[in-house]
Coordinates of C-alpha atoms and ligand atoms in Angstrom, one line a residue:
M933 CA 80.1 120.1 99.6
S934 CA 77.4 117.4 99.7
Y935 CA 78.7 113.8 99.3
P936 CA 82.3 114.2 98.0
S937 CA 82.3 111.9 95.0
G938 CA 85.6 110.7 93.4
R939 CA 88.9 110.5 95.1
H940 CA 90.0 113.1 97.6
F941 CA 93.1 114.9 96.5
L942 CA 95.6 114.8 99.3
Q943 CA 98.0 117.4 98.2
I944 CA 99.6 118.3 101.4
P945 CA 103.4 117.6 101.5
G946 CA 102.9 114.5 103.4
P947 CA 101.3 112.3 104.5
T948 CA 101.0 111.5 100.8
N949 CA 98.7 109.4 98.7
V950 CA 99.1 105.7 99.6
P951 CA 99.0 103.6 96.5
E952 CA 96.5 100.8 96.2
R953 CA 99.3 98.2 96.0
V954 CA 100.6 99.4 99.4
L955 CA 97.1 99.5 100.9
R956 CA 96.4 96.0 99.8
A957 CA 99.8 94.8 101.1
M958 CA 99.0 96.3 104.5
S959 CA 95.6 94.6 104.6
R960 CA 97.2 91.2 105.0
P961 CA 96.7 89.4 108.4
T962 CA 99.1 90.4 111.0
I963 CA 101.6 87.6 111.8
D964 CA 103.6 86.6 114.9
H965 CA 106.5 89.1 115.1
R966 CA 108.6 86.5 116.9
G967 CA 108.2 83.9 114.1
L968 CA 110.4 83.1 111.1
E969 CA 108.1 84.5 108.5
F970 CA 108.4 87.9 110.2
A971 CA 112.2 87.7 110.5
K972 CA 112.4 87.0 106.7
L973 CA 110.3 90.1 106.1
A974 CA 112.3 92.3 108.4
L975 CA 115.7 91.2 107.0
E976 CA 114.5 91.8 103.5
I977 CA 113.3 95.3 104.4
L978 CA 116.4 96.3 106.4
E979 CA 118.5 95.3 103.4
G980 CA 116.2 96.9 100.8
L981 CA 116.2 100.3 102.6
K982 CA 119.9 100.6 102.0
E983 CA 119.3 101.2 98.3
V984 CA 117.0 104.1 99.1
F985 CA 119.2 105.7 101.7
R986 CA 122.2 104.9 99.5
T987 CA 124.2 103.4 102.3
S988 CA 126.0 100.2 103.0
G989 CA 125.7 100.9 106.8
Q990 CA 123.2 100.3 109.5
I991 CA 119.5 101.3 109.3
V992 CA 117.0 101.1 112.2
I993 CA 113.3 101.3 112.0
F994 CA 111.2 102.7 114.9
P995 CA 107.4 102.4 115.1
A996 CA 107.0 106.2 115.4
S997 CA 106.5 109.4 113.5
G998 CA 109.4 111.2 112.1
S999 CA 110.0 113.2 115.4
G1000 CA 110.9 109.9 117.0
A1001 CA 113.8 109.5 114.6
W1002 CA 114.9 113.1 115.4
E1003 CA 115.1 112.2 119.1
A1004 CA 116.8 108.9 118.4
A1005 CA 119.5 110.6 116.4
L1006 CA 120.3 113.0 119.2
V1007 CA 120.1 110.7 122.2
N1008 CA 122.2 108.0 120.7
T1009 CA 125.1 110.2 119.8
L1010 CA 125.3 113.1 122.3
S1011 CA 125.8 113.8 126.0
P1012 CA 124.1 116.4 128.2
G1013 CA 125.4 119.9 127.5
D1014 CA 126.9 119.0 124.1
T1015 CA 126.7 121.8 121.6
V1016 CA 124.7 121.2 118.5
L1017 CA 124.5 123.6 115.5
M1018 CA 121.2 124.1 113.7
F1019 CA 119.8 126.5 111.2
E1020 CA 116.5 128.3 111.1
T1021 CA 115.3 127.2 107.7
G1022 CA 111.7 126.8 108.7
Q1023 CA 109.3 125.2 111.0
F1024 CA 110.8 121.7 111.1
A1025 CA 114.3 123.0 111.9
T1026 CA 112.7 125.1 114.6
L1027 CA 111.0 122.1 116.1
W1028 CA 114.1 120.0 116.0
Q1029 CA 116.2 122.5 117.8
E1030 CA 113.5 122.9 120.4
M1031 CA 113.6 119.2 121.0
A1032 CA 117.4 119.3 121.3
G1033 CA 117.1 122.0 123.9
K1034 CA 114.5 120.0 125.9
L1035 CA 117.0 117.1 125.8
A1036 CA 119.6 119.2 127.7
L1037 CA 121.7 120.0 124.6
D1038 CA 123.2 123.4 124.1
V1039 CA 121.8 124.5 120.8
R1040 CA 123.3 127.2 118.6
F1041 CA 120.5 128.1 116.3
V1042 CA 121.5 130.3 113.4
P1043 CA 118.6 132.7 112.5
G1044 CA 117.2 132.5 109.0
D1045 CA 114.5 134.2 106.9
W1046 CA 112.5 131.0 106.0
R1047 CA 113.3 131.8 102.3
H1048 CA 116.7 130.1 102.1
G1049 CA 118.3 126.8 103.0
V1050 CA 121.4 126.4 105.1
D1051 CA 124.1 128.7 103.8
P1052 CA 127.2 126.6 103.4
D1053 CA 129.5 129.6 103.8
A1054 CA 127.9 130.6 107.0
L1055 CA 128.2 127.0 108.2
E1056 CA 131.9 127.0 107.3
T1057 CA 132.5 130.3 109.2
V1058 CA 130.9 129.1 112.4
L1059 CA 132.8 125.8 112.3
R1060 CA 136.1 127.5 111.6
E1061 CA 135.5 129.8 114.6
D1062 CA 134.9 126.8 116.8
R1063 CA 138.6 126.1 117.3
G1064 CA 138.0 124.0 120.4
H1065 CA 135.5 121.8 118.6
Q1066 CA 132.7 122.5 121.1
I1067 CA 130.2 121.7 118.4
K1068 CA 129.5 118.0 118.4
A1069 CA 126.8 117.8 115.8
V1070 CA 125.4 119.8 112.9
G1071 CA 121.7 119.3 112.2
V1072 CA 120.3 120.1 108.8
V1073 CA 116.8 119.7 107.5
H1074 CA 117.5 118.6 103.9
N1075 CA 114.1 119.5 102.5
E1076 CA 112.2 122.1 104.7
T1077 CA 108.6 120.9 104.1
S1078 CA 107.3 124.1 105.7
T1079 CA 108.9 126.3 103.0
G1080 CA 109.6 124.1 100.0
I1081 CA 113.3 124.8 100.2
A1082 CA 116.0 122.2 99.9
S1083 CA 119.4 122.8 101.4
R1084 CA 122.4 122.1 99.2
M1085 CA 123.8 119.0 100.9
R1086 CA 126.8 118.5 98.7
E1087 CA 128.0 122.1 99.4
I1088 CA 127.2 121.7 103.1
R1089 CA 129.4 118.6 103.2
K1090 CA 132.2 120.4 101.4
A1091 CA 131.9 123.3 103.8
M1092 CA 132.3 121.0 106.8
D1093 CA 135.3 119.3 105.1
R1094 CA 136.9 122.7 104.3
A1095 CA 136.6 123.8 107.9
G1096 CA 138.2 120.5 109.0
H1097 CA 135.6 120.2 111.7
P1098 CA 134.9 116.7 113.3
A1099 CA 131.2 117.4 114.2
L1100 CA 128.7 114.7 113.3
L1101 CA 126.4 115.6 110.4
M1102 CA 122.7 114.8 111.1
V1103 CA 120.3 115.2 108.2
D1104 CA 116.5 115.2 108.3
S1105 CA 115.5 113.7 105.0
I1106 CA 111.8 113.2 106.0
S1107 CA 110.4 114.9 102.9
S1108 CA 113.3 114.2 100.5
L1109 CA 114.0 110.5 100.9
G1110 CA 112.4 108.6 97.9
S1111 CA 111.6 111.9 96.1
M1112 CA 114.9 113.8 95.8
E1113 CA 118.4 112.7 95.4
Y1114 CA 119.8 111.6 98.7
E1115 CA 123.2 110.1 99.4
H1116 CA 123.8 109.0 103.0
D1117 CA 127.3 107.5 102.4
E1118 CA 128.6 109.8 99.6
W1119 CA 127.6 113.0 101.5
G1120 CA 129.2 111.7 104.6
V1121 CA 126.0 111.9 106.6
D1122 CA 126.4 110.4 110.1
V1123 CA 122.7 110.1 111.0
T1124 CA 119.9 110.3 108.5
I1125 CA 116.4 110.8 109.8
A1126 CA 113.4 109.7 107.8
G1127 CA 109.7 108.9 108.0
S1128 CA 107.3 106.6 106.2
Q1129 CA 104.6 109.1 105.1
K1130 CA 106.2 111.0 102.3
G1131 CA 108.4 109.6 99.5
L1132 CA 108.0 106.1 100.8
M1133 CA 104.3 106.3 100.1
L1134 CA 103.2 104.7 103.4
P1135 CA 100.8 106.0 106.1
P1136 CA 102.6 107.7 109.0
G1137 CA 103.9 105.5 111.7
L1138 CA 107.5 104.4 110.8
S1139 CA 110.6 106.4 111.2
F1140 CA 114.2 105.6 110.4
N1141 CA 117.8 106.3 111.3
A1142 CA 120.6 105.4 108.9
I1143 CA 123.8 105.4 110.9
S1144 CA 127.5 105.9 109.9
D1145 CA 130.4 104.2 111.6
K1146 CA 131.4 107.5 113.1
A1147 CA 127.9 107.8 114.6
L1148 CA 128.2 104.2 115.9
A1149 CA 131.5 105.2 117.5
A1150 CA 129.9 108.3 119.1
N1151 CA 127.1 106.1 120.4
K1152 CA 129.6 104.2 122.6
T1153 CA 130.3 107.3 124.7
A1154 CA 127.0 109.2 124.3
R1155 CA 125.5 109.7 127.7
L1156 CA 122.0 111.1 127.0
A1157 CA 119.4 108.9 128.6
R1158 CA 117.7 106.6 126.1
S1159 CA 115.5 103.5 126.3
Y1160 CA 112.9 103.1 123.6
W1161 CA 115.2 104.8 121.1
D1162 CA 118.3 102.9 122.0
W1163 CA 120.1 101.9 118.8
Q1164 CA 122.0 99.0 120.5
A1165 CA 118.8 97.5 121.9
M1166 CA 117.4 97.7 118.4
M1167 CA 120.3 96.5 116.4
T1168 CA 121.1 93.4 118.3
P1169 CA 117.7 91.6 117.7
N1170 CA 117.6 93.2 114.2
R1171 CA 120.5 91.1 113.2
S1172 CA 118.3 88.0 113.2
G1173 CA 115.2 89.9 111.9
F1174 CA 113.6 90.7 115.2
F1175 CA 112.6 93.8 117.2
P1176 CA 113.1 94.6 120.9
Y1177 CA 109.3 95.5 121.1
T1178 CA 106.3 94.9 119.0
P1179 CA 107.0 96.2 115.5
A1180 CA 104.4 97.8 113.2
T1181 CA 104.0 94.6 111.2
N1182 CA 101.4 95.8 108.7
L1183 CA 103.3 99.0 108.0
L1184 CA 106.3 96.8 107.2
Y1185 CA 104.2 94.8 104.7
G1186 CA 103.5 98.2 103.1
L1187 CA 107.1 99.1 103.2
Q1188 CA 108.1 95.9 101.5
E1189 CA 105.7 96.8 98.7
S1190 CA 106.7 100.5 98.4
L1191 CA 110.4 99.5 98.2
A1192 CA 109.5 97.1 95.3
M1193 CA 107.7 100.0 93.6
L1194 CA 110.6 102.4 94.0
R1195 CA 113.0 99.7 92.7
A1196 CA 110.7 99.0 89.7
E1197 CA 110.5 102.7 88.7
G1198 CA 114.2 103.2 89.4
L1199 CA 115.3 105.9 91.9
E1200 CA 116.7 108.1 89.1
N1201 CA 113.3 108.1 87.4
V1202 CA 111.6 108.8 90.7
F1203 CA 113.8 111.9 91.2
A1204 CA 113.3 113.0 87.6
R1205 CA 109.5 112.7 88.0
H1206 CA 109.5 114.8 91.2
A1207 CA 111.8 117.4 89.6
R1208 CA 109.4 117.6 86.7
H1209 CA 106.4 118.2 88.9
G1210 CA 108.2 120.8 90.9
E1211 CA 109.2 122.7 87.8
A1212 CA 105.7 122.4 86.3
T1213 CA 104.2 123.7 89.6
R1214 CA 106.5 126.7 89.7
L1215 CA 105.7 127.5 86.0
A1216 CA 102.0 127.6 87.0
V1217 CA 102.7 129.8 90.0
R1218 CA 104.6 132.3 87.9
A1219 CA 101.9 132.3 85.2
W1220 CA 99.4 133.1 87.9
G1221 CA 101.6 136.1 88.8
L1222 CA 102.2 134.7 92.3
E1223 CA 105.5 134.0 94.0
V1224 CA 107.1 130.9 95.5
L1225 CA 108.6 131.3 98.9
A1226 CA 112.0 129.9 97.9
L1227 CA 114.2 132.7 96.6
N1228 CA 117.2 130.7 95.4
P1229 CA 116.5 128.5 92.3
A1230 CA 119.3 126.2 93.4
E1231 CA 117.2 125.4 96.5
Y1232 CA 113.9 124.7 94.9
S1233 CA 112.3 121.6 96.4
A1234 CA 111.1 118.9 94.1
S1235 CA 108.6 117.6 96.5
S1236 CA 106.7 120.6 97.7
T1237 CA 106.1 124.2 96.8
A1238 CA 105.0 127.0 99.1
V1239 CA 103.1 129.7 97.3
L1240 CA 102.9 133.2 98.7
V1241 CA 99.4 134.9 98.5
P1242 CA 99.2 138.6 98.0
Q1243 CA 99.0 140.8 101.1
G1244 CA 95.6 141.1 102.5
I1245 CA 94.6 137.6 101.5
N1246 CA 94.5 134.8 104.0
A1247 CA 96.0 131.7 102.5
D1248 CA 94.0 129.5 104.9
E1249 CA 90.8 130.9 103.4
V1250 CA 92.0 129.9 99.9
R1251 CA 92.7 126.4 101.2
K1252 CA 89.3 126.2 102.8
I1253 CA 87.5 127.2 99.6
I1254 CA 89.5 124.7 97.6
L1255 CA 88.7 121.9 100.1
E1256 CA 85.0 122.7 100.2
N1257 CA 84.6 123.1 96.5
F1258 CA 87.0 120.6 95.0
N1259 CA 87.7 118.1 97.7
M1260 CA 91.4 118.8 97.7
A1261 CA 93.6 119.4 100.8
L1262 CA 96.6 121.7 100.5
G1263 CA 99.2 122.3 103.1
N1264 CA 98.9 125.3 105.4
G1265 CA 101.5 127.9 106.3
L1266 CA 103.2 127.1 109.6
N1267 CA 104.4 129.4 112.3
K1268 CA 106.1 132.5 110.7
V1269 CA 104.4 132.0 107.4
A1270 CA 100.9 131.0 108.7
G1271 CA 98.2 132.5 106.6
K1272 CA 100.8 133.8 104.1
V1273 CA 101.4 130.7 102.1
F1274 CA 99.7 127.5 101.0
R1275 CA 101.8 124.5 100.2
I1276 CA 101.3 122.2 97.2
G1277 CA 102.6 118.7 97.9
H1278 CA 103.7 116.9 94.7
L1279 CA 105.4 113.9 96.1
G1280 CA 104.9 110.2 96.6
D1281 CA 102.7 108.2 94.3
F1282 CA 101.9 110.9 91.8
N1283 CA 101.8 111.5 88.1
D1284 CA 101.3 114.2 85.5
L1285 CA 97.5 114.0 85.4
M1286 CA 97.3 114.1 89.1
L1287 CA 99.4 117.3 89.1
A1288 CA 97.2 118.7 86.3
G1289 CA 94.2 118.1 88.5
T1290 CA 95.9 119.6 91.5
L1291 CA 96.9 122.8 89.7
S1292 CA 93.4 123.0 88.1
G1293 CA 91.9 122.9 91.6
V1294 CA 94.3 125.7 92.7
E1295 CA 93.6 127.9 89.7
M1296 CA 89.8 127.6 90.2
G1297 CA 90.3 128.2 93.9
L1298 CA 92.3 131.4 93.3
E1299 CA 89.3 132.7 91.2
L1300 CA 86.7 131.7 93.8
A1301 CA 88.7 133.1 96.7
G1302 CA 89.1 136.4 94.8
V1303 CA 92.9 136.2 94.8
P1304 CA 94.3 138.7 92.2
H1305 CA 96.0 136.5 89.6
Q1306 CA 96.2 135.8 85.9
T1307 CA 94.8 132.6 84.4
G1308 CA 97.0 130.3 82.4
G1309 CA 99.0 128.6 85.2
V1310 CA 97.5 125.2 84.4
Q1311 CA 98.2 125.8 80.7
A1312 CA 101.8 126.7 81.4
A1313 CA 102.3 123.5 83.4
L1314 CA 100.6 121.3 80.7
E1315 CA 102.8 122.8 78.0
Y1316 CA 105.9 122.0 80.0
L1317 CA 104.7 118.4 80.8
T1318 CA 103.9 117.8 77.2
Q1319 CA 107.3 119.1 76.1
V1320 CA 109.1 116.8 78.6
A1321 CA 106.9 113.8 77.4
Q1322 CA 107.8 114.7 73.8
E1323 CA 111.5 114.8 74.6
A1324 CA 111.2 111.4 76.4
R1325 CA 109.5 109.9 73.3
A1326 CA 112.1 111.3 71.0
H1327 CA 114.8 109.9 73.3
A1328 CA 113.2 106.4 73.4
A1329 CA 112.8 106.4 69.6
F1330 CA 116.5 107.3 69.2
Q1331 CA 117.5 104.5 71.6
H1332 CA 115.5 101.9 69.6
A1333 CA 116.7 103.2 66.2
Ligands
PLP2187 N1 110.9 117.0 109.6 C1 110.3 117.3 108.4 C2 111.1 117.9 107.3 C3 108.9 117.1 108.3 O1 108.3 117.4 107.1 C4 108.2 116.6 109.4 C5 106.8 116.4 109.2 O2 106.1 116.7 108.3 C6 108.9 116.3 110.5 C7 110.2 116.5 110.6 C8 108.2 115.8 111.7 O3 107.7 114.5 111.4 P1 106.5 113.8 112.2 O4 105.4 114.8 112.1 O5 106.3 112.6 111.4 O6 106.9 113.6 113.6

């Protein structure tokens, strides 16, 4: 492509499009992070985040990518040799368990086919068999960004309760927070792991732990070595709005703005918008005669969709053609599904017309790349989006009548 005019379509499942409002907020001059103006900002954000995580408990913010918050969750609650139970739902679950192994934890990694989320029944069985309560923590990736599959958190919580097992529940909500329903308190999550670059609509660089009282209690006896990630070192200065080291001040300006945006739209509306875009995308994929990686409709992700390409086609070649011709980046297949899928991110600051543009780029790319398919995917998505809009108008008219 010669000069790529117009806006680049960043349709990977995170980092997501950063809205102008957030970019502008971040362009303000950096201030003294030991001054009162900063403390006011930090206190407001730490409080505001609670609405998004749906917790009344503690939240900490690390200047780090999401992986930092994975590590923080583990080192703050566990001791060397502790057993953790994780499930192979995809690439991010695989990376997290690798990290746990490197931290001298004893990982039980239940194999998976990358086409399903965590099976609540399998979880219950493993926990019931663990009569001596060797398993200290269960780690679940809520939304597997690598597969577009969301584990059923309510059922997972119930399975743990049925088994009567005391393990901590740690949940990676990196690509679900701020885009799909997430309930830290109600689901009895002990540590939630999140990052800035997806539903929170910020650039990468901030990560989060939301922490239950049970996790705080575990923290008192946890013996894994920790320094940078130490919750206590973070929480003590946080009480007055300060950090133990230099915070990412300008990202925090952005976060203040993105929290205001989420509040203005209303979380329920944010979730409904993502669900609508997930459904419209899957309708397009089906109309193309292609398949999504997720096999269980109860586990469809609202924030990203992995599309299988027919055998003999390299999904990365399709992505390359779409990037070169239409200036749109799609997510690549990772690890076991490398070359077999491309991923469409439909999360963050996104609307119906952006999705229409995204799906148009994919449909044209399928044609250019010689992928056997039927046309009409975009049309199927547009019809669905129109129908939802019509229903919303009818509903609004009824409310005002
Ligand atoms: N977990 C999930 C579900 C992710 O999607 C990602 C990154 O995309 C990570 C963990 C790792 O986060 P990061 O790359 O920000 O360290």
